[in-house]
mmCIF file of C-alpha atoms and ligand atoms in Angstrom:
data_model
loop_
_atom_site.group_PDB
_atom_site.id
_atom_site.type_symbol
_atom_site.label_atom_id
_atom_site.label_comp_id
_atom_site.label_asym_id
_atom_site.label_seq_id
_atom_site.Cartn_x
_atom_site.Cartn_y
_atom_site.Cartn_z
ATOM 1 C CA MET A 1333 0.035 -0.040 -0.030
ATOM 2 C CA PRO A 1334 2.388 2.782 -1.181
ATOM 3 C CA HIS A 1335 1.621 6.310 -0.054
ATOM 4 C CA PRO A 1336 3.508 9.604 -1.202
ATOM 5 C CA VAL A 1337 5.106 11.168 1.875
ATOM 6 C CA GLU A 1338 5.281 14.880 1.803
ATOM 7 C CA THR A 1339 8.576 16.572 2.781
ATOM 8 C CA ASP A 1340 7.223 18.259 5.975
ATOM 9 C CA THR A 1341 5.417 15.070 6.982
ATOM 10 C CA ILE A 1342 6.266 13.435 10.388
ATOM 11 C CA LYS A 1343 6.979 9.889 9.419
ATOM 12 C CA ILE A 1344 6.664 7.306 12.180
ATOM 13 C CA ALA A 1345 7.839 3.753 11.444
ATOM 14 C CA VAL A 1346 6.265 0.968 13.619
ATOM 15 C CA LEU A 1347 8.355 -2.252 13.282
ATOM 16 C CA GLY A 1348 6.352 -5.259 14.418
ATOM 17 C CA ALA A 1349 3.055 -3.454 13.751
ATOM 18 C CA ALA A 1350 1.048 -6.676 13.293
ATOM 19 C CA GLY A 1351 1.705 -7.763 16.863
ATOM 20 C CA GLY A 1352 -0.301 -7.287 19.990
ATOM 21 C CA ILE A 1353 1.512 -3.955 20.909
ATOM 22 C CA GLY A 1354 2.024 -2.991 17.372
ATOM 23 C CA GLN A 1355 -1.711 -3.133 16.523
ATOM 24 C CA SER A 1356 -2.846 -1.394 19.589
ATOM 25 C CA LEU A 1357 -0.237 1.242 19.502
ATOM 26 C CA SER A 1358 -0.906 1.884 15.808
ATOM 27 C CA LEU A 1359 -4.646 2.364 16.594
ATOM 28 C CA LEU A 1360 -3.823 4.916 19.262
ATOM 29 C CA LEU A 1361 -1.490 6.739 16.924
ATOM 30 C CA LYS A 1362 -4.000 6.744 14.081
ATOM 31 C CA THR A 1363 -6.960 7.814 16.278
ATOM 32 C CA GLN A 1364 -5.163 10.164 18.760
ATOM 33 C CA LEU A 1365 -2.057 11.720 17.274
ATOM 34 C CA THR A 1366 -3.526 14.527 15.381
ATOM 35 C CA ALA A 1367 -4.202 16.427 18.576
ATOM 36 C CA PHE A 1368 -0.412 16.564 19.222
ATOM 37 C CA SER A 1369 0.882 17.092 15.532
ATOM 38 C CA ASN A 1370 0.728 20.886 15.561
ATOM 39 C CA ARG A 1371 -1.113 20.736 12.176
ATOM 40 C CA ARG A 1372 1.778 18.797 10.651
ATOM 41 C CA HIS A 1373 0.892 15.789 8.480
ATOM 42 C CA VAL A 1374 1.683 12.323 10.131
ATOM 43 C CA HIS A 1375 2.286 9.299 8.239
ATOM 44 C CA LEU A 1376 2.509 5.796 9.856
ATOM 45 C CA ALA A 1377 4.656 3.303 8.007
ATOM 46 C CA LEU A 1378 3.770 -0.184 9.402
ATOM 47 C CA TYR A 1379 6.247 -3.019 8.968
ATOM 48 C CA ASP A 1380 6.071 -6.620 9.974
ATOM 49 C CA VAL A 1381 7.305 -9.920 8.751
ATOM 50 C CA ASN A 1382 3.662 -11.117 9.119
ATOM 51 C CA ALA A 1383 2.479 -9.870 5.704
ATOM 52 C CA ASP A 1384 -1.227 -10.657 6.012
ATOM 53 C CA GLY A 1385 -1.176 -9.251 9.470
ATOM 54 C CA VAL A 1386 0.363 -5.834 8.530
ATOM 55 C CA ARG A 1387 -1.633 -5.482 5.343
ATOM 56 C CA GLY A 1388 -4.655 -6.150 7.409
ATOM 57 C CA VAL A 1389 -3.919 -3.675 10.067
ATOM 58 C CA ALA A 1390 -3.061 -0.944 7.616
ATOM 59 C CA ALA A 1391 -6.240 -1.610 5.591
ATOM 60 C CA ASP A 1392 -8.433 -1.621 8.742
ATOM 61 C CA LEU A 1393 -6.909 1.517 10.143
ATOM 62 C CA SER A 1394 -7.026 3.342 6.851
ATOM 63 C CA HIS A 1395 -10.899 3.527 7.363
ATOM 64 C CA VAL A 1396 -10.388 5.567 10.577
ATOM 65 C CA ASP A 1397 -11.497 9.162 10.033
ATOM 66 C CA THR A 1398 -8.341 11.019 10.858
ATOM 67 C CA PRO A 1399 -5.981 12.712 8.319
ATOM 68 C CA ILE A 1400 -3.052 10.575 9.291
ATOM 69 C CA THR A 1401 -1.941 8.393 6.490
ATOM 70 C CA LEU A 1402 -0.737 4.841 6.490
ATOM 71 C CA SER A 1403 1.381 2.446 4.434
ATOM 72 C CA SER A 1404 2.093 -1.299 5.001
ATOM 73 C CA HIS A 1405 5.432 -2.980 4.352
ATOM 74 C CA SER A 1406 6.421 -6.532 4.492
ATOM 75 C CA PRO A 1407 9.319 -8.541 3.001
ATOM 76 C CA ALA A 1408 6.658 -10.857 1.338
ATOM 77 C CA ASP A 1409 5.377 -7.806 -0.594
ATOM 78 C CA SER A 1410 8.731 -6.143 -1.605
ATOM 79 C CA ALA A 1411 12.471 -6.771 -1.204
ATOM 80 C CA ASP A 1412 12.739 -3.177 -0.253
ATOM 81 C CA ALA A 1413 9.986 -3.192 2.364
ATOM 82 C CA LEU A 1414 12.163 -2.273 5.257
ATOM 83 C CA ARG A 1415 13.952 0.501 3.290
ATOM 84 C CA ASP A 1416 10.642 1.875 2.115
ATOM 85 C CA CYS A 1417 9.295 1.859 5.616
ATOM 86 C CA LEU A 1418 12.357 3.442 7.251
ATOM 87 C CA ILE A 1419 13.354 6.114 4.647
ATOM 88 C CA ASN A 1420 12.806 9.602 6.037
ATOM 89 C CA ALA A 1421 11.435 8.340 9.429
ATOM 90 C CA ALA A 1422 11.780 10.809 12.121
ATOM 91 C CA LEU A 1423 10.658 8.218 14.792
ATOM 92 C CA VAL A 1424 11.199 4.475 14.707
ATOM 93 C CA LEU A 1425 9.125 2.448 17.218
ATOM 94 C CA ILE A 1426 10.216 -1.141 17.838
ATOM 95 C CA PRO A 1427 7.678 -3.626 19.319
ATOM 96 C CA ALA A 1428 9.029 -6.455 17.037
ATOM 97 C CA GLY A 1429 9.985 -9.755 18.615
ATOM 98 C CA VAL A 1430 8.533 -12.489 20.697
ATOM 99 C CA PRO A 1431 6.675 -12.001 24.049
ATOM 100 C CA ARG A 1432 6.960 -13.976 27.226
ATOM 101 C CA LYS A 1433 5.009 -17.095 28.081
ATOM 102 C CA PRO A 1434 4.242 -18.318 31.610
ATOM 103 C CA GLY A 1435 7.405 -19.094 33.547
ATOM 104 C CA MET A 1436 9.647 -17.046 31.259
ATOM 105 C CA THR A 1437 11.766 -13.999 32.299
ATOM 106 C CA ARG A 1438 12.433 -11.173 29.951
ATOM 107 C CA GLU A 1439 15.948 -12.432 29.693
ATOM 108 C CA ASP A 1440 14.664 -15.704 28.227
ATOM 109 C CA LEU A 1441 13.673 -13.702 25.126
ATOM 110 C CA PHE A 1442 17.221 -12.380 24.580
ATOM 111 C CA ALA A 1443 18.728 -14.816 22.010
ATOM 112 C CA ILE A 1444 15.787 -14.420 19.509
ATOM 113 C CA ASN A 1445 14.937 -10.782 20.089
ATOM 114 C CA ALA A 1446 18.533 -9.636 20.005
ATOM 115 C CA LYS A 1447 18.797 -11.103 16.453
ATOM 116 C CA ILE A 1448 15.580 -9.323 15.403
ATOM 117 C CA VAL A 1449 16.618 -5.971 16.935
ATOM 118 C CA GLY A 1450 20.154 -6.306 15.508
ATOM 119 C CA GLN A 1451 18.726 -6.819 12.059
ATOM 120 C CA LEU A 1452 16.342 -3.972 12.311
ATOM 121 C CA GLY A 1453 19.209 -1.736 13.678
ATOM 122 C CA GLY A 1454 21.299 -2.682 10.743
ATOM 123 C CA ALA A 1455 18.508 -1.401 8.407
ATOM 124 C CA ILE A 1456 18.016 1.730 10.489
ATOM 125 C CA ALA A 1457 21.725 2.535 10.057
ATOM 126 C CA GLN A 1458 21.420 2.091 6.362
ATOM 127 C CA HIS A 1459 18.250 3.880 5.518
ATOM 128 C CA CYS A 1460 17.622 6.588 8.314
ATOM 129 C CA ASP A 1461 19.427 9.764 8.894
ATOM 130 C CA LEU A 1462 21.129 8.969 12.289
ATOM 131 C CA SER A 1463 21.645 12.619 13.079
ATOM 132 C CA ARG A 1464 17.850 13.176 12.941
ATOM 133 C CA VAL A 1465 16.004 9.939 13.801
ATOM 134 C CA PHE A 1466 14.799 8.872 17.295
ATOM 135 C CA VAL A 1467 14.675 5.141 17.978
ATOM 136 C CA LEU A 1468 12.347 3.809 20.762
ATOM 137 C CA VAL A 1469 13.013 0.283 21.778
ATOM 138 C CA ILE A 1470 9.961 -1.487 23.276
ATOM 139 C CA SER A 1471 11.013 -5.250 22.684
ATOM 140 C CA ASN A 1472 12.358 -7.130 25.638
ATOM 141 C CA PRO A 1473 14.709 -7.438 27.384
ATOM 142 C CA VAL A 1474 14.954 -3.676 27.098
ATOM 143 C CA ASN A 1475 17.917 -3.799 29.482
ATOM 144 C CA SER A 1476 20.036 -5.637 26.841
ATOM 145 C CA LEU A 1477 18.320 -4.649 23.522
ATOM 146 C CA VAL A 1478 19.061 -0.935 23.960
ATOM 147 C CA PRO A 1479 22.770 -1.712 24.129
ATOM 148 C CA VAL A 1480 22.330 -4.150 21.181
ATOM 149 C CA MET A 1481 20.639 -1.304 19.189
ATOM 150 C CA VAL A 1482 23.318 1.237 20.082
ATOM 151 C CA GLU A 1483 26.216 -1.134 19.208
ATOM 152 C CA THR A 1484 24.614 -2.174 15.965
ATOM 153 C CA LEU A 1485 24.178 1.370 14.858
ATOM 154 C CA TYR A 1486 27.832 2.162 15.643
ATOM 155 C CA ALA A 1487 29.035 -0.990 13.876
ATOM 156 C CA SER A 1488 26.770 -0.643 10.890
ATOM 157 C CA ALA A 1489 27.360 3.062 10.238
ATOM 158 C CA PRO A 1490 30.777 4.031 11.582
ATOM 159 C CA ALA A 1491 30.924 7.325 9.652
ATOM 160 C CA ALA A 1492 27.349 8.430 10.514
ATOM 161 C CA SER A 1493 26.718 7.284 13.983
ATOM 162 C CA ALA A 1494 28.430 10.028 15.993
ATOM 163 C CA GLY A 1495 26.101 10.802 18.942
ATOM 164 C CA VAL A 1496 23.567 8.204 17.966
ATOM 165 C CA GLU A 1497 23.544 6.756 21.573
ATOM 166 C CA ARG A 1498 21.721 10.012 22.482
ATOM 167 C CA ARG A 1499 18.835 9.137 20.129
ATOM 168 C CA VAL A 1500 18.085 5.509 21.220
ATOM 169 C CA PHE A 1501 15.529 5.298 24.118
ATOM 170 C CA GLY A 1502 14.354 2.204 25.943
ATOM 171 C CA ILE A 1503 10.763 2.405 26.838
ATOM 172 C CA THR A 1504 10.195 1.680 30.477
ATOM 173 C CA HIS A 1505 7.188 3.792 30.835
ATOM 174 C CA LEU A 1506 4.816 0.904 31.585
ATOM 175 C CA ASP A 1507 6.654 0.675 35.014
ATOM 176 C CA LEU A 1508 5.658 4.243 35.757
ATOM 177 C CA VAL A 1509 2.079 3.518 34.664
ATOM 178 C CA ARG A 1510 1.886 0.401 36.869
ATOM 179 C CA ALA A 1511 3.371 2.175 39.939
ATOM 180 C CA SER A 1512 0.851 4.979 39.641
ATOM 181 C CA THR A 1513 -2.135 2.705 39.132
ATOM 182 C CA PHE A 1514 -1.043 0.314 42.120
ATOM 183 C CA LEU A 1515 -0.290 3.158 44.450
ATOM 184 C CA HIS A 1516 -3.699 4.680 43.543
ATOM 185 C CA GLU A 1517 -5.494 1.343 44.215
ATOM 186 C CA GLN A 1518 -3.561 0.992 47.456
ATOM 187 C CA THR A 1519 -4.484 4.438 48.801
ATOM 188 C CA ILE A 1520 -8.174 3.894 47.901
ATOM 189 C CA THR A 1521 -8.462 0.391 49.527
ATOM 190 C CA SER A 1522 -6.546 1.386 52.569
ATOM 191 C CA ASN A 1523 -8.686 4.512 52.987
ATOM 192 C CA LEU A 1524 -5.456 6.729 52.899
ATOM 193 C CA THR A 1525 -7.364 9.216 50.692
ATOM 194 C CA GLU A 1526 -10.817 10.224 49.729
ATOM 195 C CA ARG A 1527 -9.629 11.542 46.423
ATOM 196 C CA SER A 1528 -10.141 8.960 43.788
ATOM 197 C CA ASP A 1529 -9.875 11.187 40.824
ATOM 198 C CA ILE A 1530 -6.149 12.071 40.959
ATOM 199 C CA MET A 1531 -3.605 9.639 39.646
ATOM 200 C CA PRO A 1532 -0.224 9.910 41.469
ATOM 201 C CA TYR A 1533 3.076 10.245 39.437
ATOM 202 C CA VAL A 1534 5.718 7.752 40.695
ATOM 203 C CA PRO A 1535 9.169 7.917 39.180
ATOM 204 C CA VAL A 1536 10.719 4.335 38.392
ATOM 205 C CA ILE A 1537 14.408 4.138 37.547
ATOM 206 C CA GLY A 1538 16.945 1.436 36.805
ATOM 207 C CA GLY A 1539 16.046 -1.175 34.193
ATOM 208 C CA HIS A 1540 12.964 -2.952 32.913
ATOM 209 C CA SER A 1541 13.041 -6.382 34.346
ATOM 210 C CA GLY A 1542 12.390 -7.826 37.947
ATOM 211 C CA ASP A 1543 14.749 -6.463 40.496
ATOM 212 C CA THR A 1544 16.337 -4.011 37.978
ATOM 213 C CA ILE A 1545 13.002 -2.007 38.240
ATOM 214 C CA VAL A 1546 13.325 0.549 41.086
ATOM 215 C CA PRO A 1547 10.066 2.269 41.854
ATOM 216 C CA LEU A 1548 10.542 5.450 43.983
ATOM 217 C CA PHE A 1549 7.425 5.630 46.054
ATOM 218 C CA SER A 1550 9.194 8.066 48.314
ATOM 219 C CA LEU A 1551 9.078 10.646 45.376
ATOM 220 C CA ALA A 1552 5.475 9.973 44.472
ATOM 221 C CA SER A 1553 3.548 13.143 43.816
ATOM 222 C CA GLU A 1554 0.841 12.099 46.405
ATOM 223 C CA GLN A 1555 2.504 11.216 49.760
ATOM 224 C CA HIS A 1556 0.745 8.870 52.164
ATOM 225 C CA HIS A 1557 1.958 6.912 55.115
ATOM 226 C CA ILE A 1558 2.299 3.408 53.807
ATOM 227 C CA PRO A 1559 3.525 0.834 56.298
ATOM 228 C CA GLN A 1560 6.856 -0.790 55.188
ATOM 229 C CA GLN A 1561 5.362 -4.292 54.553
ATOM 230 C CA GLN A 1562 2.729 -2.785 52.282
ATOM 231 C CA LEU A 1563 5.378 -0.632 50.527
ATOM 232 C CA GLU A 1564 7.566 -3.695 49.826
ATOM 233 C CA SER A 1565 4.559 -5.389 48.360
ATOM 234 C CA LEU A 1566 3.819 -2.437 46.157
ATOM 235 C CA VAL A 1567 7.453 -2.405 45.008
ATOM 236 C CA HIS A 1568 7.295 -6.169 44.283
ATOM 237 C CA ARG A 1569 4.058 -5.718 42.265
ATOM 238 C CA VAL A 1570 5.650 -3.073 40.113
ATOM 239 C CA GLN A 1571 8.687 -5.240 39.534
ATOM 240 C CA TYR A 1572 6.748 -8.414 38.634
ATOM 241 C CA GLY A 1573 3.362 -6.966 37.559
ATOM 242 C CA GLY A 1574 4.007 -8.111 34.057
ATOM 243 C CA ASP A 1575 3.777 -11.599 35.368
ATOM 244 C CA GLU A 1576 0.079 -11.130 36.282
ATOM 245 C CA ILE A 1577 -0.660 -10.480 32.631
ATOM 246 C CA VAL A 1578 1.526 -13.221 31.291
ATOM 247 C CA LYS A 1579 -0.228 -15.589 33.675
ATOM 248 C CA ALA A 1580 -3.793 -14.368 32.781
ATOM 249 C CA LYS A 1581 -3.026 -14.684 29.149
ATOM 250 C CA ASN A 1582 -1.647 -18.206 29.739
ATOM 251 C CA GLY A 1583 0.604 -18.593 26.828
ATOM 252 C CA GLN A 1584 -1.083 -15.990 24.565
ATOM 253 C CA GLY A 1585 1.561 -13.269 25.284
ATOM 254 C CA SER A 1586 2.290 -10.412 27.643
ATOM 255 C CA ALA A 1587 1.070 -6.815 28.207
ATOM 256 C CA THR A 1588 -0.088 -5.336 25.033
ATOM 257 C CA LEU A 1589 -2.894 -2.851 25.731
ATOM 258 C CA SER A 1590 -1.489 -1.235 28.791
ATOM 259 C CA MET A 1591 1.923 -1.287 26.975
ATOM 260 C CA ALA A 1592 0.370 0.439 23.911
ATOM 261 C CA HIS A 1593 -1.172 3.094 26.270
ATOM 262 C CA ALA A 1594 2.245 3.619 27.924
ATOM 263 C CA ALA A 1595 4.104 3.895 24.609
ATOM 264 C CA PHE A 1596 1.518 6.323 23.204
ATOM 265 C CA GLN A 1597 2.134 8.635 26.354
ATOM 266 C CA VAL A 1598 5.821 8.664 25.225
ATOM 267 C CA VAL A 1599 5.264 8.939 21.526
ATOM 268 C CA LYS A 1600 3.019 11.960 21.676
ATOM 269 C CA ASN A 1601 5.766 13.863 23.587
ATOM 270 C CA PHE A 1602 8.254 12.982 20.933
ATOM 271 C CA VAL A 1603 5.892 14.285 18.337
ATOM 272 C CA LEU A 1604 5.482 17.574 20.232
ATOM 273 C CA LEU A 1605 9.246 17.733 20.150
ATOM 274 C CA LEU A 1606 9.501 16.836 16.411
ATOM 275 C CA THR A 1607 6.884 19.488 15.421
ATOM 276 C CA GLY A 1608 8.550 22.241 17.464
ATOM 277 C CA ALA A 1609 5.613 22.587 19.856
ATOM 278 C CA ALA A 1610 8.049 21.693 22.467
ATOM 279 C CA ASP A 1611 11.721 22.732 22.644
ATOM 280 C CA THR A 1612 12.595 19.819 25.001
ATOM 281 C CA LEU A 1613 11.385 16.491 25.902
ATOM 282 C CA SER A 1614 11.625 15.277 29.503
ATOM 283 C CA GLY A 1615 10.775 11.923 30.864
ATOM 284 C CA ILE A 1616 12.262 8.775 32.363
ATOM 285 C CA PHE A 1617 14.030 6.683 29.711
ATOM 286 C CA TYR A 1618 16.478 3.902 29.649
ATOM 287 C CA VAL A 1619 19.550 5.473 27.912
ATOM 288 C CA SER A 1620 23.250 5.143 27.276
ATOM 289 C CA LEU A 1621 25.224 7.257 29.779
ATOM 290 C CA LEU A 1622 28.448 6.998 27.700
ATOM 291 C CA ASP A 1623 29.294 8.112 24.190
ATOM 292 C CA ARG A 1624 31.274 6.095 21.636
ATOM 293 C CA ALA A 1625 34.542 7.456 23.154
ATOM 294 C CA GLY A 1626 33.534 6.265 26.569
ATOM 295 C CA GLN A 1627 32.877 9.838 27.874
ATOM 296 C CA PRO A 1628 29.611 10.674 29.696
ATOM 297 C CA VAL A 1629 27.005 12.033 27.263
ATOM 298 C CA CYS A 1630 26.596 15.023 29.630
ATOM 299 C CA PRO A 1631 27.916 16.137 32.937
ATOM 300 C CA GLY A 1632 24.678 14.724 34.741
ATOM 301 C CA ALA A 1633 25.453 11.354 33.240
ATOM 302 C CA GLY A 1634 29.014 11.387 34.552
ATOM 303 C CA LYS A 1635 27.720 12.177 38.038
ATOM 304 C CA LEU A 1636 24.994 9.582 37.800
ATOM 305 C CA LEU A 1637 27.609 6.918 36.695
ATOM 306 C CA ALA A 1638 29.551 7.562 39.901
ATOM 307 C CA LEU A 1639 26.419 6.947 41.949
ATOM 308 C CA ILE A 1640 25.349 3.703 40.283
ATOM 309 C CA ASP A 1641 28.626 1.768 40.337
ATOM 310 C CA GLY A 1642 29.423 2.606 36.663
ATOM 311 C CA CYS A 1643 26.288 1.060 35.069
ATOM 312 C CA THR A 1644 26.617 2.419 31.491
ATOM 313 C CA TYR A 1645 22.847 2.344 30.742
ATOM 314 C CA PHE A 1646 20.137 3.361 33.085
ATOM 315 C CA ALA A 1647 16.594 4.555 33.203
ATOM 316 C CA ALA A 1648 16.664 8.019 34.770
ATOM 317 C CA PRO A 1649 14.901 11.356 34.221
ATOM 318 C CA VAL A 1650 16.427 12.842 31.009
ATOM 319 C CA THR A 1651 15.968 16.002 28.950
ATOM 320 C CA ALA A 1652 16.317 15.699 25.162
ATOM 321 C CA THR A 1653 16.259 18.167 22.231
ATOM 322 C CA ARG A 1654 15.321 17.466 18.667
ATOM 323 C CA ALA A 1655 18.854 18.317 17.421
ATOM 324 C CA GLN A 1656 21.029 16.533 19.958
ATOM 325 C CA GLY A 1657 18.936 13.993 21.640
ATOM 326 C CA VAL A 1658 19.765 13.516 25.354
ATOM 327 C CA VAL A 1659 21.406 16.668 26.665
ATOM 328 C CA ASP A 1660 20.915 16.255 30.294
ATOM 329 C CA VAL A 1661 20.499 13.398 32.890
ATOM 330 C CA ASP A 1662 19.023 14.233 36.382
ATOM 331 C CA TYR A 1663 21.513 12.486 38.684
ATOM 332 C CA GLY A 1664 20.139 14.686 41.518
ATOM 333 C CA ILE A 1665 17.146 12.209 41.808
ATOM 334 C CA LEU A 1666 19.295 9.796 43.661
ATOM 335 C CA ALA A 1667 20.030 12.272 46.437
ATOM 336 C CA LYS A 1668 16.275 12.529 47.149
ATOM 337 C CA ILE A 1669 15.370 8.784 47.509
ATOM 338 C CA SER A 1670 14.642 6.922 50.764
ATOM 339 C CA ALA A 1671 17.150 4.825 52.627
ATOM 340 C CA TYR A 1672 15.249 1.775 51.737
ATOM 341 C CA GLU A 1673 15.387 2.571 47.967
ATOM 342 C CA ARG A 1674 19.070 3.495 48.200
ATOM 343 C CA GLU A 1675 20.226 0.607 50.427
ATOM 344 C CA LYS A 1676 17.858 -2.154 49.524
ATOM 345 C CA LEU A 1677 16.675 -1.771 46.056
ATOM 346 C CA LEU A 1678 19.566 -0.188 44.177
ATOM 347 C CA PRO A 1679 22.075 -2.780 45.287
ATOM 348 C CA LEU A 1680 19.744 -5.517 43.986
ATOM 349 C CA CYS A 1681 19.276 -3.756 40.742
ATOM 350 C CA LEU A 1682 22.878 -2.746 39.708
ATOM 351 C CA PRO A 1683 24.622 -6.168 39.349
ATOM 352 C CA LYS A 1684 21.704 -7.587 37.363
ATOM 353 C CA LEU A 1685 21.385 -4.539 35.192
ATOM 354 C CA LYS A 1686 25.207 -4.563 34.422
ATOM 355 C CA ALA A 1687 24.836 -8.354 33.464
ATOM 356 C CA GLY A 1688 22.022 -7.371 30.976
ATOM 357 C CA ILE A 1689 23.991 -4.496 29.606
ATOM 358 C CA GLU A 1690 27.152 -6.633 29.044
ATOM 359 C CA ALA A 1691 25.120 -9.316 27.133
ATOM 360 C CA GLY A 1692 23.520 -6.689 24.953
ATOM 361 C CA ARG A 1693 26.851 -4.921 24.172
ATOM 362 C CA LYS A 1694 28.482 -8.314 23.253
ATOM 363 C CA ALA A 1695 25.597 -9.282 21.013
ATOM 364 C CA GLY A 1696 25.414 -5.905 19.433
ATOM 365 C CA THR A 1697 28.909 -5.918 18.342
ATOM 366 C CA THR A 1698 28.708 -9.418 16.666
ATOM 367 C CA VAL A 1699 25.402 -8.611 14.761
HETATM 368 P P1 NAI B 2536 3.637 -10.135 19.373
HETATM 369 O O1 NAI B 2536 4.255 -11.427 19.173
HETATM 370 O O2 NAI B 2536 2.180 -10.080 19.438
HETATM 371 O O3 NAI B 2536 4.087 -9.183 18.166
HETATM 372 C C1 NAI B 2536 5.494 -9.226 17.803
HETATM 373 C C2 NAI B 2536 5.411 -8.834 16.298
HETATM 374 O O4 NAI B 2536 6.809 -8.734 15.937
HETATM 375 C C3 NAI B 2536 4.700 -9.923 15.498
HETATM 376 O O5 NAI B 2536 3.669 -9.314 14.645
HETATM 377 C C4 NAI B 2536 5.917 -10.467 14.548
HETATM 378 O O6 NAI B 2536 5.405 -10.922 13.378
HETATM 379 C C5 NAI B 2536 6.816 -9.284 14.549
HETATM 380 N N1 NAI B 2536 8.209 -9.653 14.161
HETATM 381 C C6 NAI B 2536 8.920 -10.640 14.573
HETATM 382 N N2 NAI B 2536 10.110 -10.577 13.914
HETATM 383 C C7 NAI B 2536 10.114 -9.429 13.278
HETATM 384 C C8 NAI B 2536 11.030 -8.830 12.464
HETATM 385 N N3 NAI B 2536 12.280 -9.317 12.264
HETATM 386 N N4 NAI B 2536 10.734 -7.673 11.887
HETATM 387 C C9 NAI B 2536 9.572 -7.072 12.000
HETATM 388 N N5 NAI B 2536 8.560 -7.687 12.820
HETATM 389 C C10 NAI B 2536 8.957 -8.799 13.417
HETATM 390 O O7 NAI B 2536 4.396 -9.535 20.754
HETATM 391 P P2 NAI B 2536 3.935 -8.276 21.561
HETATM 392 O O8 NAI B 2536 3.039 -8.783 22.701
HETATM 393 O O9 NAI B 2536 3.487 -7.144 20.642
HETATM 394 O O10 NAI B 2536 5.265 -7.902 22.251
HETATM 395 C C11 NAI B 2536 6.356 -7.381 21.382
HETATM 396 C C12 NAI B 2536 7.649 -7.209 22.268
HETATM 397 O O11 NAI B 2536 7.416 -6.127 23.238
HETATM 398 C C13 NAI B 2536 8.037 -8.450 23.155
HETATM 399 O O12 NAI B 2536 9.418 -8.592 23.131
HETATM 400 C C14 NAI B 2536 7.612 -8.040 24.495
HETATM 401 O O13 NAI B 2536 8.358 -8.799 25.499
HETATM 402 C C15 NAI B 2536 7.899 -6.596 24.515
HETATM 403 N N6 NAI B 2536 7.157 -5.811 25.659
HETATM 404 C C16 NAI B 2536 7.667 -4.712 26.163
HETATM 405 C C17 NAI B 2536 7.157 -4.022 27.173
HETATM 406 C C18 NAI B 2536 7.890 -2.795 27.785
HETATM 407 O O14 NAI B 2536 7.519 -2.332 28.758
HETATM 408 N N7 NAI B 2536 8.929 -2.401 27.080
HETATM 409 C C19 NAI B 2536 5.962 -4.390 27.779
HETATM 410 C C20 NAI B 2536 5.314 -5.517 27.151
HETATM 411 C C21 NAI B 2536 5.916 -6.275 26.063
#
């Protein structure tokens, strides 16, 4: 389904668009994004190896009455499908890969998803302008696949990849969405508040798997006295909340609808940045703290590295600009967290996160 893409169009490529997340996210983008596009035309380029799936999603969504246009791309339809999807893309969203089944950890997905993300990274290096594109990695394990993507971009486009680590973002926002929801539920059921109409904001840092997820309830926008035992249950639920969905779906996959909601919250902010409606983008993302030369991407990243035992990727509050990608990392958040978060949660997170990063870096250099 070819579609002419105008030059001032914001083109968004969704790789893995026929999947559970890809379909729901594409629906949200098609139905909701016009409100954030600052009158710029948006084009969604949907790609998947499942040809019937992606053709069907694009055809179905093309009947939705918004001005956003769509194209579908699959290797079964054209040898140049990935190139056609990626060319001129300003934003590449990657929910391609296999999801968990009951009993699996996100790390169990590594072997297969690292290959997929590596292959897609090679194509991004070839067909996208690496000084302009933003790449958002949703596929799991995020902890390792962001390093896979960064290393692949470096390796595949040595001459064009300077600074590209500032433009690759691991999407951990579902952890913030869960932390907010679970805290809200807890405050209602424990009669800690009468206000049921305000959702709290809860920062979550670290990584996106089990103990590497560090919810910071001490910095929640709504503060209540929660006994330590209840607090620990809340933390555990955020860290392992994905398992509730994997179990409920009983072999049919993991979070898709809540993930699509979380990803949409992020994508709309990138679109505001891309249209110039916002000068900067702020949020918690899993990003590289070092550049290709091994130097901190910004002074804040250097200070954060010293506080997290040299973990080279970390989900932290970052500020990004359209031209430069990540320009600031808020290391100061670590000075504000509680003793429990600093002394119990972070020490459990860091070694596991480092192992995930190392696996990703190794795989990325051999793709
Ligand atoms: P799914 O199996 O429903 O969809 C994946 C899609 O990727 C399929 O349509 C498949 O055909 C496609 N695909 C496979 N190989 C491909 C390739 N080489 N190129 C393009 N497309 C390819 O899986 P679902 O539920 O959509 O999950 C996708 C990924 O997102 C999984 O790795 C899952 O673990 C991860 N995930 C991440 C979350 C996060 O918070 N970051 C939350 C939930 C899931």
